XYZ file of C-alpha atoms in Angstrom:
273
model
C 0.000 0.000 0.000
C 1.351 3.443 -0.989
C 1.016 6.196 1.607
C 1.473 9.956 1.935
C 0.991 11.870 5.207
C -0.419 15.402 5.195
C -0.963 18.095 7.799
C -3.775 20.457 6.810
C -5.121 23.078 9.177
C -3.485 21.328 12.104
C -5.155 17.997 11.235
C -2.988 14.973 10.459
C -4.016 12.787 7.521
C -2.695 9.465 6.324
C -3.742 8.944 2.717
C -3.083 5.574 1.126
C -3.857 3.759 -2.094
C -2.785 0.678 -3.981
C -2.283 2.982 -6.957
C 1.122 4.676 -6.719
C 0.256 7.286 -9.382
C -2.482 8.930 -7.307
C -0.202 9.079 -4.263
C 2.505 10.725 -6.385
C -0.043 13.275 -7.648
C -1.140 14.082 -4.085
C 2.459 14.373 -2.920
C 3.081 16.877 -5.719
C -0.216 18.792 -5.465
C -0.065 19.097 -1.653
C 3.728 19.371 -1.466
C 3.770 22.150 1.147
C 1.538 20.029 3.390
C 3.388 16.713 3.256
C 4.253 15.669 6.806
C 6.768 13.226 8.249
C 4.881 12.765 11.523
C 3.685 9.311 12.516
C 0.536 10.124 14.510
C -2.322 10.239 12.032
C -5.646 11.623 13.246
C -7.565 10.852 10.043
C -7.023 7.931 7.660
C -8.265 8.097 4.064
C -8.039 5.292 1.507
C -8.342 6.051 -2.200
C -9.751 3.397 -4.525
C -9.115 4.243 -8.167
C -12.105 3.229 -10.293
C -12.378 3.190 -14.101
C -15.809 4.815 -13.902
C -14.169 8.043 -12.673
C -11.426 8.347 -15.291
C -10.403 11.890 -16.271
C -8.412 13.136 -19.243
C -6.086 15.433 -17.271
C -4.841 14.033 -13.933
C -3.531 17.421 -12.746
C -6.728 19.459 -13.151
C -8.428 20.792 -10.028
C -11.616 21.739 -11.830
C -14.420 24.159 -11.057
C -16.812 23.840 -8.122
C -19.810 21.682 -8.858
C -22.817 20.271 -7.084
C -21.932 18.216 -4.033
C -24.208 15.825 -2.198
C -23.655 15.309 1.543
C -25.729 13.113 3.797
C -25.312 10.968 6.892
C -26.288 7.334 7.325
C -25.485 5.529 10.573
C -21.865 6.400 11.432
C -20.941 7.359 7.886
C -20.910 10.822 6.371
C -21.254 10.478 2.585
C -19.684 13.149 0.369
C -20.266 12.788 -3.361
C -19.574 14.853 -6.436
C -19.461 14.426 -10.173
C -15.927 12.999 -10.161
C -15.868 11.028 -6.918
C -17.863 9.148 -4.293
C -16.647 9.050 -0.708
C -17.564 8.562 2.906
C -16.087 9.300 6.310
C -16.716 7.257 9.474
C -16.570 9.740 12.327
C -16.149 7.165 15.111
C -13.252 5.436 13.388
C -11.789 8.625 11.813
C -11.540 6.644 8.600
C -12.737 7.505 5.097
C -12.675 6.175 1.565
C -12.800 7.890 -1.825
C -13.611 6.172 -5.099
C -12.185 8.288 -7.914
C -10.043 8.381 -11.010
C -6.295 9.010 -11.165
C -6.585 12.766 -10.647
C -5.911 15.198 -7.823
C -9.232 17.028 -8.277
C -11.469 14.483 -6.468
C -9.074 14.240 -3.503
C -8.924 18.042 -3.277
C -12.721 18.367 -3.353
C -13.345 15.545 -0.875
C -10.846 16.867 1.681
C -12.100 20.435 1.325
C -15.726 19.407 1.870
C -14.817 17.047 4.694
C -12.878 19.728 6.567
C -15.678 22.273 6.154
C -17.782 19.887 8.265
C -15.078 18.432 10.509
C -13.435 21.713 11.582
C -16.348 23.132 13.643
C -16.192 20.075 15.902
C -12.556 21.017 16.592
C -13.104 24.765 17.186
C -12.433 25.840 13.622
C -14.071 26.800 10.356
C -13.287 27.392 6.721
C -13.953 30.854 5.319
C -14.217 32.257 1.793
C -11.323 34.656 2.258
C -7.794 35.610 1.322
C -5.356 35.438 4.224
C -2.212 37.566 4.108
C 0.698 37.880 6.518
C 2.033 41.236 7.569
C 4.777 40.872 10.110
C 3.773 37.854 12.182
C 0.030 38.567 12.099
C -2.615 37.285 9.712
C -5.085 39.619 8.006
C -8.335 38.138 6.701
C -10.060 39.589 3.602
C -13.470 38.047 3.052
C -16.233 38.565 0.517
C -18.609 36.894 -1.859
C -17.479 35.617 -5.299
C -15.901 38.379 -7.428
C -15.452 40.631 -4.386
C -11.695 40.742 -5.003
C -10.112 38.091 -2.772
C -7.745 36.867 -5.486
C -6.952 40.467 -6.443
C -6.004 41.217 -2.823
C -3.810 38.101 -2.803
C -2.083 38.961 -6.091
C -1.393 42.558 -5.046
C -0.053 41.399 -1.691
C 2.174 38.742 -3.256
C 3.564 41.381 -5.642
C 4.339 43.449 -2.528
C 6.418 40.518 -1.171
C 3.860 39.578 1.478
C 3.196 35.944 2.298
C -0.179 34.686 1.096
C -1.610 31.820 3.173
C -4.739 31.475 1.040
C -6.563 33.298 -1.734
C -9.978 31.627 -1.438
C -10.588 28.986 1.238
C -9.002 30.169 4.488
C -8.709 27.894 7.513
C -9.322 29.413 10.946
C -8.994 27.663 14.284
C -9.345 28.687 17.916
C -6.537 27.421 20.144
C -6.370 28.381 23.841
C -8.824 31.271 23.315
C -6.814 32.739 20.402
C -7.923 32.604 16.768
C -5.247 31.528 14.292
C -5.150 31.432 10.501
C -3.587 28.348 8.919
C -2.022 27.993 5.499
C -4.491 26.317 3.151
C -3.983 24.008 0.161
C -7.436 24.927 -1.168
C -6.622 27.723 -3.578
C -8.466 29.661 -6.240
C -6.478 31.623 -8.824
C -3.184 32.809 -7.313
C 0.036 30.918 -8.014
C 2.559 31.007 -5.159
C 5.209 28.655 -6.519
C 7.361 27.456 -3.630
C 6.556 30.417 -1.349
C 3.656 28.791 0.503
C 4.512 27.861 4.076
C 2.485 25.404 6.132
C 2.282 27.358 9.384
C -0.320 29.239 11.395
C -0.409 32.771 12.801
C -2.589 34.804 15.190
C -5.261 36.833 13.408
C -4.916 40.606 13.595
C -8.116 41.770 11.901
C -10.947 40.959 9.506
C -11.963 42.967 6.430
C -15.133 42.775 4.341
C -13.841 43.825 0.948
C -15.281 45.720 -1.975
C -13.440 46.883 -5.101
C -13.480 50.654 -5.656
C -11.536 53.467 -7.323
C -9.972 54.611 -4.053
C -8.877 52.738 -0.949
C -10.396 53.408 2.460
C -11.846 51.509 5.391
C -15.066 51.996 7.316
C -16.227 50.828 10.693
C -18.696 47.955 10.981
C -20.943 47.000 13.868
C -20.391 43.707 15.652
C -23.871 42.625 14.526
C -23.128 43.285 10.848
C -19.692 41.650 11.146
C -21.363 38.560 12.626
C -23.897 38.363 9.782
C -21.227 38.978 7.153
C -18.960 36.312 8.589
C -21.760 33.720 8.597
C -22.541 34.447 4.936
C -18.955 33.658 3.959
C -18.261 30.556 6.050
C -17.889 27.397 3.959
C -20.165 24.954 5.667
C -22.185 22.073 4.278
C -23.888 21.153 7.532
C -25.930 18.061 8.139
C -26.980 18.485 11.770
C -28.045 21.237 14.107
C -25.275 20.649 16.631
C -22.528 21.676 14.225
C -24.607 24.635 13.072
C -24.829 25.755 16.713
C -21.059 25.416 16.978
C -20.599 27.611 13.894
C -22.818 30.270 15.488
C -20.848 30.085 18.729
C -17.455 30.337 16.998
C -18.600 33.182 14.742
C -19.938 35.184 17.665
C -16.714 34.652 19.592
C -14.637 35.588 16.548
C -16.276 38.986 15.913
C -16.153 39.807 19.630
C -12.387 39.298 19.731
C -11.137 40.203 16.245
C -11.404 43.822 15.004
C -13.471 44.053 11.810
C -13.885 46.748 9.129
C -15.282 47.321 5.683
C -12.437 47.802 3.195
C -12.931 49.545 -0.143
C -9.811 49.087 -2.223
C -8.390 50.270 -5.520
C -6.475 47.694 -7.600
C -3.032 48.633 -6.278
C -1.021 47.718 -3.209
C -1.610 51.115 -1.576
C -4.651 49.700 0.219
C -2.222 48.317 2.793
C -1.604 51.892 3.981
C -5.247 52.086 5.120
C -4.743 48.942 7.146
C -1.302 49.489 8.647
C -1.882 53.158 9.568
C -4.023 52.076 12.528
């Protein structure tokens, strides 16, 4: 059995398959997240099936309809290019897919969107940028400018932890942002680092002709955060946990509206605090 170990968002995965090609693809596609640790919290087995063959094994693909439901101890996650399940009690899952990284990427992303709230975390539609040793979160709906923020920041020699699906986790009453392998449109090459950093502030972004920030009420920040959390919930308990985490987040992390022009000068609005 071929195996690759990953650490994503502070969660340890052991991914194995009898097919060495898929493991090689995962090792390459998740290269910044390959781990040498031996303690694996979550075990995933990949079964390569002819019915899920794809022409290009490296393609990540566009988002598509996902079906998620629970039956007994199994959480089933299914999409157009894969079928999978995760047994919560055993921390074990299986994916049936073709020899492509796209199904693995989609399965893990959807699984973590559900699994993280149980572990005091959540996934957010946001770009996460480092300035100094603090993480700045820029969130918004599709086309709001998350990838633009990431590109401008990368061009300004800032470290980009994510441009689309940001991973946030509360540890000892502090919220941290983790590097994410679930990217949208920004290429980082070998600059991505798999680390986590305390969150400095949250920004609800909007593209404009000039850059400036505005205050936001805690109530509006709470509602805005909920709209942008990636969560495909299947029970009320996890939904309650999302509400609890979101409320705690906006109480402890400063939030603003940020209108920004398409140049790196928007950072002056942020750092002149």
